[in-house]
Short mmCIF file of C-alpha atoms in Angstrom, two decimals:
data_model
loop_
_atom_site.label_atom_id
_atom_site.label_comp_id
_atom_site.label_asym_id
_atom_site.label_seq_id
_atom_site.Cartn_x
_atom_site.Cartn_y
_atom_site.Cartn_z
CA MET A 1 74.07 65.08 99.87
CA GLY A 2 76.85 66.94 98.06
CA ASN A 3 80.05 67.59 99.92
CA LEU A 4 78.76 67.19 103.43
CA LEU A 5 81.73 68.04 105.60
CA LYS A 6 81.72 65.31 108.20
CA VAL A 7 84.02 66.16 111.07
CA LEU A 8 85.12 65.29 114.53
CA THR A 9 83.90 61.70 114.44
CA ARG A 10 86.77 60.18 116.36
CA GLU A 11 87.31 60.57 120.07
CA ILE A 12 89.30 63.71 120.83
CA GLU A 13 89.58 64.74 124.44
CA ASN A 14 87.97 68.11 125.22
CA TYR A 15 86.71 68.67 121.69
CA PRO A 16 83.08 68.54 120.55
CA HIS A 17 81.71 66.12 117.98
CA PHE A 18 79.27 67.13 115.27
CA PHE A 19 78.75 67.63 111.55
CA LEU A 20 79.16 71.04 109.93
CA ASP A 21 78.14 71.60 106.32
CA PHE A 22 79.99 74.66 105.06
CA GLU A 23 78.92 74.13 101.46
CA ASN A 24 75.21 73.31 101.48
CA ALA A 25 73.69 74.62 104.73
CA GLN A 26 70.37 76.40 104.20
CA PRO A 27 68.67 78.62 106.80
CA THR A 28 65.86 77.25 108.93
CA ASP A 29 62.87 79.45 109.75
CA ALA A 30 64.48 80.35 113.08
CA GLU A 31 67.68 81.50 111.34
CA ARG A 32 66.12 83.29 108.39
CA GLU A 33 65.82 86.84 109.75
CA VAL A 34 69.49 87.09 110.77
CA TRP A 35 70.57 85.08 107.72
CA ASN A 36 68.82 87.51 105.35
CA GLN A 37 70.45 90.53 107.00
CA VAL A 38 73.93 89.00 106.85
CA ASN A 39 73.42 87.63 103.34
CA ALA A 40 72.65 91.10 102.00
CA ILE A 41 76.05 92.23 103.28
CA LEU A 42 77.96 89.14 102.12
CA GLN A 43 76.63 89.58 98.58
CA GLU A 44 78.77 92.72 98.33
CA SER A 45 81.97 90.91 99.32
CA GLU A 46 83.06 89.71 95.88
CA SER A 47 82.73 93.19 94.35
CA ILE A 48 84.75 94.60 97.27
CA LEU A 49 87.53 92.08 96.61
CA SER A 50 87.43 92.78 92.87
CA GLY A 51 87.70 96.49 93.59
CA LEU A 52 90.66 95.94 95.90
CA GLN A 53 92.41 93.75 93.33
CA ALA A 54 91.99 96.48 90.72
CA TYR A 55 93.07 99.28 93.07
CA LYS A 56 96.07 101.25 91.86
CA GLY A 57 97.51 103.98 94.03
CA ALA A 58 98.24 107.54 92.99
CA GLY A 59 101.49 107.90 94.90
CA GLN A 60 103.44 109.61 92.15
CA GLU A 61 100.70 112.13 91.37
CA ILE A 62 100.25 112.96 95.07
CA ARG A 63 103.99 113.41 95.66
CA GLN A 64 104.38 115.71 92.65
CA ALA A 65 101.39 117.82 93.72
CA ILE A 66 102.70 118.19 97.29
CA GLN A 67 106.23 119.03 96.13
CA ASN A 68 104.92 121.61 93.64
CA PRO A 69 102.02 123.34 95.40
CA SER A 70 101.92 126.26 92.96
CA ASP A 71 101.79 124.10 89.80
CA GLN A 72 98.11 124.11 88.91
CA MET A 73 98.41 121.40 86.27
CA LEU A 74 99.99 118.95 88.73
CA GLN A 75 97.27 119.80 91.25
CA GLU A 76 94.61 119.01 88.65
CA GLN A 77 96.28 115.73 87.69
CA ALA A 78 96.51 114.67 91.32
CA TRP A 79 92.89 115.66 91.93
CA ASN A 80 91.67 113.64 88.94
CA SER A 81 93.65 110.62 90.13
CA VAL A 82 92.71 110.94 93.76
CA CYS A 83 88.94 111.48 93.62
CA PRO A 84 87.96 107.99 92.40
CA LEU A 85 90.45 106.44 94.83
CA VAL A 86 88.92 108.26 97.79
CA VAL A 87 85.49 106.99 96.77
CA ARG A 88 86.83 103.43 96.51
CA LEU A 89 88.71 103.59 99.85
CA LYS A 90 85.59 104.96 101.53
CA GLU A 91 83.62 102.04 100.06
CA PHE A 92 86.08 99.48 101.47
CA TYR A 93 86.03 101.15 104.88
CA GLY A 94 82.24 101.39 104.87
CA PHE A 95 82.03 97.68 104.13
CA SER A 96 84.19 96.93 107.18
CA LEU A 97 81.56 98.69 109.36
CA LYS A 98 78.79 96.58 107.81
CA LEU A 99 80.84 93.44 108.38
CA GLU A 100 81.34 94.41 112.03
CA LYS A 101 77.56 94.60 112.55
CA ALA A 102 77.02 91.31 110.70
CA LEU A 103 79.60 89.53 112.86
CA GLN A 104 78.01 90.81 116.06
CA SER A 105 74.54 89.68 114.88
CA LEU A 106 75.90 86.19 114.21
CA LEU A 107 77.71 86.05 117.55
CA GLU A 108 74.50 87.04 119.30
CA SER A 109 72.63 84.21 117.58
CA LEU A 110 75.36 81.59 118.03
CA THR A 111 76.07 82.24 121.72
CA CYS A 112 72.72 83.11 123.35
CA PRO A 113 71.23 80.86 126.09
CA PRO A 114 69.81 78.32 126.65
CA PHE A 115 71.86 76.39 124.06
CA THR A 116 75.58 75.76 124.26
CA PRO A 117 77.75 77.11 121.43
CA THR A 118 78.18 73.56 120.12
CA GLN A 119 74.40 73.08 120.03
CA HIS A 120 74.04 76.42 118.25
CA LEU A 121 76.58 75.46 115.59
CA GLU A 122 74.79 72.15 115.06
CA LYS A 123 71.29 73.64 114.94
CA GLU A 124 72.14 76.84 113.06
CA GLN A 125 74.50 75.63 110.38
CA ALA A 126 73.53 78.32 107.87
CA LEU A 127 74.59 81.01 110.35
CA ALA A 128 77.78 79.09 111.13
CA LYS A 129 78.48 79.03 107.39
CA GLN A 130 77.99 82.80 107.18
CA PHE A 131 80.33 83.30 110.13
CA ALA A 132 82.89 81.23 108.23
CA GLU A 133 82.30 83.24 105.04
CA ILE A 134 82.96 86.51 106.89
CA LEU A 135 86.29 85.15 108.17
CA HIS A 136 87.15 83.81 104.72
CA PHE A 137 86.49 87.21 103.15
CA THR A 138 88.46 88.97 105.89
CA LEU A 139 91.61 86.94 105.36
CA ARG A 140 91.33 87.35 101.58
CA PHE A 141 90.90 91.12 101.89
CA ASP A 142 93.88 91.48 104.19
CA GLU A 143 96.06 89.27 101.98
CA LEU A 144 95.30 91.59 99.05
CA LYS A 145 95.71 94.77 101.08
CA VAL A 146 99.30 94.07 102.12
CA GLY A 147 100.62 95.64 98.91
CA PRO A 148 102.17 99.12 99.12
CA SER A 149 99.43 100.91 97.18
CA ILE A 150 97.35 101.58 100.32
CA SER A 151 99.86 103.03 102.76
CA ARG A 152 99.09 105.26 105.69
CA SER A 153 101.36 108.10 104.59
CA GLY A 154 99.98 108.05 101.06
CA LEU A 155 96.43 107.91 102.36
CA ARG A 156 96.97 110.82 104.75
CA SER A 157 98.46 112.87 101.94
CA LEU A 158 95.52 111.93 99.78
CA LEU A 159 92.91 112.78 102.41
CA PHE A 160 94.45 115.82 104.07
CA SER A 161 96.16 117.75 101.28
CA LYS A 162 95.38 121.43 101.82
CA ASN A 163 95.22 121.95 98.09
CA MET A 164 92.47 119.39 97.56
CA ASP A 165 89.03 119.90 98.98
CA ILE A 166 87.62 116.38 99.32
CA GLU A 167 85.04 117.35 101.94
CA ASN A 168 82.25 116.35 99.55
CA GLU A 169 83.38 112.74 99.76
CA VAL A 170 85.18 112.48 103.09
CA ASN A 171 85.04 114.93 105.99
CA ASN A 172 87.89 115.26 108.50
CA GLU A 173 86.43 112.81 111.00
CA MET A 174 85.87 110.16 108.34
CA ALA A 175 89.37 110.78 106.94
CA ASN A 176 90.89 110.20 110.38
CA ARG A 177 88.97 106.95 110.87
CA MET A 178 89.90 105.73 107.39
CA SER A 179 93.54 106.60 107.98
CA LEU A 180 93.61 104.55 111.19
CA PHE A 181 91.85 101.65 109.46
CA TYR A 182 94.35 101.47 106.59
CA ALA A 183 97.30 101.93 108.96
CA GLU A 184 96.68 98.40 110.25
CA ALA A 185 98.63 95.57 108.61
CA THR A 186 95.39 93.53 108.58
CA PRO A 187 92.58 96.10 108.82
CA MET A 188 89.60 93.77 108.35
CA LEU A 189 90.90 91.28 110.90
CA LYS A 190 91.50 94.12 113.37
CA THR A 191 87.91 95.27 112.77
CA LEU A 192 86.55 91.78 113.53
CA SER A 193 88.83 91.33 116.57
CA ASP A 194 87.62 94.63 117.99
CA ALA A 195 84.01 93.75 117.16
CA THR A 196 84.32 90.41 119.00
CA THR A 197 85.99 92.04 122.00
CA ASN A 198 83.28 94.73 122.09
CA PHE A 199 80.57 92.07 121.81
CA VAL A 200 81.94 90.35 124.92
CA SER A 201 82.32 93.58 126.93
CA GLU A 202 78.86 94.84 125.95
CA ASN A 203 77.11 91.57 126.85
CA LYS A 204 78.15 91.34 130.47
CA THR A 205 75.41 88.84 131.38
CA LEU A 206 76.62 86.41 128.72
CA PRO A 207 79.37 84.08 129.99
CA LEU A 208 82.65 84.68 128.17
CA GLU A 209 82.87 80.91 127.54
CA ASN A 210 79.84 81.10 125.25
CA THR A 211 81.85 83.22 122.83
CA THR A 212 85.23 81.53 123.24
CA ASP A 213 83.70 78.04 122.99
CA CYS A 214 81.96 79.03 119.76
CA LEU A 215 85.32 80.10 118.31
CA SER A 216 87.32 77.12 119.60
CA THR A 217 84.69 74.70 118.31
CA MET A 218 84.90 76.16 114.81
CA ALA A 219 88.70 75.95 114.92
CA SER A 220 88.48 72.27 115.92
CA VAL A 221 86.00 71.51 113.14
CA CYS A 222 88.26 73.07 110.52
CA LYS A 223 91.40 71.37 111.84
CA VAL A 224 89.90 67.89 111.70
CA MET A 225 88.52 68.48 108.21
CA LEU A 226 91.94 69.56 107.02
CA GLU A 227 93.94 66.75 108.61
CA THR A 228 91.64 63.90 107.57
CA PRO A 229 92.13 62.66 103.97
CA GLU A 230 88.72 60.99 104.09
CA TYR A 231 87.17 64.47 104.28
CA THR A 232 89.57 66.51 102.16
CA SER A 233 89.11 64.01 99.33
CA ARG A 234 85.43 65.00 99.23
CA PHE A 235 86.17 68.67 98.63
CA SER A 236 85.02 69.68 95.18
CA SER A 237 87.97 72.04 94.70
CA GLU A 238 91.13 73.32 96.31
CA ASP A 239 89.19 76.48 97.16
CA THR A 240 87.31 74.57 99.86
CA LEU A 241 90.63 73.57 101.43
CA LEU A 242 91.78 77.17 101.47
CA PHE A 243 88.39 78.25 102.81
CA CYS A 244 88.80 75.91 105.80
CA MET A 245 92.35 77.11 106.43
CA ARG A 246 91.34 80.76 106.40
CA VAL A 247 88.37 80.15 108.69
CA MET A 248 90.52 78.18 111.13
CA VAL A 249 93.13 80.93 111.30
CA GLY A 250 90.46 83.62 111.60
CA VAL A 251 88.72 82.02 114.59
CA ILE A 252 92.08 81.34 116.28
CA ILE A 253 92.96 85.04 116.04
CA LEU A 254 89.55 86.12 117.34
CA TYR A 255 89.82 83.61 120.20
CA ASP A 256 93.31 84.85 121.08
CA HIS A 257 92.05 88.43 121.34
CA VAL A 258 88.93 87.61 123.36
CA HIS A 259 90.14 84.91 125.77
CA PRO A 260 92.06 86.40 128.73
CA ASP A 261 94.80 83.76 128.44
CA GLY A 262 94.74 83.51 124.65
CA ALA A 263 94.87 80.58 122.25
CA PHE A 264 98.43 79.40 122.82
CA ILE A 265 98.52 78.29 126.47
CA LYS A 266 98.78 74.58 127.29
CA THR A 267 95.21 74.43 128.58
CA SER A 268 93.75 76.17 125.50
CA LYS A 269 90.64 74.60 124.03
CA ILE A 270 92.26 75.02 120.62
CA ASP A 271 94.88 72.43 119.65
CA MET A 272 97.38 75.00 118.39
CA LYS A 273 100.07 72.45 117.63
CA GLY A 274 97.64 70.50 115.46
CA CYS A 275 96.33 73.63 113.74
CA ILE A 276 99.81 74.89 112.86
CA LYS A 277 100.80 71.42 111.66
CA VAL A 278 97.88 71.15 109.22
CA LEU A 279 98.84 74.54 107.79
CA LYS A 280 102.49 73.55 107.41
CA ASP A 281 101.46 70.34 105.65
CA GLN A 282 100.01 72.46 102.82
CA PRO A 283 102.03 73.99 99.93
CA ALA A 284 103.98 76.98 101.30
CA ASP A 285 102.50 79.40 98.76
CA ASN A 286 99.00 78.67 100.05
CA VAL A 287 99.71 79.21 103.72
CA GLU A 288 102.51 81.74 104.18
CA GLY A 289 100.02 84.59 104.49
CA LEU A 290 98.00 82.60 107.04
CA LEU A 291 101.08 81.70 109.09
CA ASN A 292 102.06 85.37 109.05
CA ALA A 293 98.58 86.25 110.31
CA LEU A 294 99.17 83.93 113.29
CA ARG A 295 102.65 85.39 113.81
CA PHE A 296 101.77 89.05 113.63
CA THR A 297 98.06 89.57 114.40
CA THR A 298 97.59 87.33 117.43
CA LYS A 299 97.94 88.86 120.88
CA HIS A 300 99.54 86.17 123.08
CA LEU A 301 102.02 84.34 120.84
CA ASN A 302 105.08 85.97 122.42
CA TYR A 303 103.82 85.74 125.99
CA GLU A 304 105.81 83.57 128.40
CA SER A 305 102.74 81.37 128.80
CA THR A 306 103.12 80.16 125.19
CA PRO A 307 104.95 76.79 125.10
CA LYS A 308 108.34 77.04 123.41
CA ASN A 309 107.52 74.29 120.91
CA ILE A 310 104.47 76.23 119.69
CA ARG A 311 106.50 79.42 119.33
CA ALA A 312 109.22 77.51 117.48
CA MET A 313 106.66 76.17 114.97
CA LEU A 314 105.87 79.75 113.93
CA GLN A 315 109.43 81.03 113.69
#
């Protein structure tokens, strides 16, 4: 059966119990249409990450061109450096829009009546796996993006320089949207948070709990997998461990943005103390970026409703 990820088998108050196979789930006939659409998008994800890893900015060339507007040679050098970067940045941004649509398709499938979110996650494991893969990609992208080579000021200079006509690649409206996207510390996560919030507001007949319960259930599944040696010992590689951690953090952040009271309150359906503990039990190098994501991209952490002990765990 491969590495079937068996989770939530012991009695935990308020948390659902079921098996979730992140590694081997295959789509059923009922899932296939949505699965195929999302899979086509996910197949691009590795090339997007490779492109981001290889991305080198053109800060020096841009600065020299702006400081010396009459030097034609410097303008040419900047142009030759900038053009391929604009194409690449547009590609990354375009992928975020595709990912937004994919996430909303999965949410629609995993939250629609008459089934509960837990029943959906049990019955539609291939879609649950894709949801997890989107979150995994998102955290990886944002961890890579934090370097200085994609900065807002550099990007605006690159996109809006009066001496460089880049209209063929990026018009003014697109340049503005790209600039706002890259201004975010975690642009992909912000895209998914907004997409989830929009999904809830656009589907007014769908109870909010359908969406929040889907997210909290996935967080609980990941937490128990991570804190139970019986399960972690079955992982074929450390990558699976990191996958679970990223997915857990991703759904916590989405939950915190969508739920009116957030993820940190005492009555939260997510065991935040347990989730933070399993992260802190891992090597620091593996989790510092994820802990920072909880510190800086959640909405309610610094609210008075957050218990002091939870806040202290993230200081």
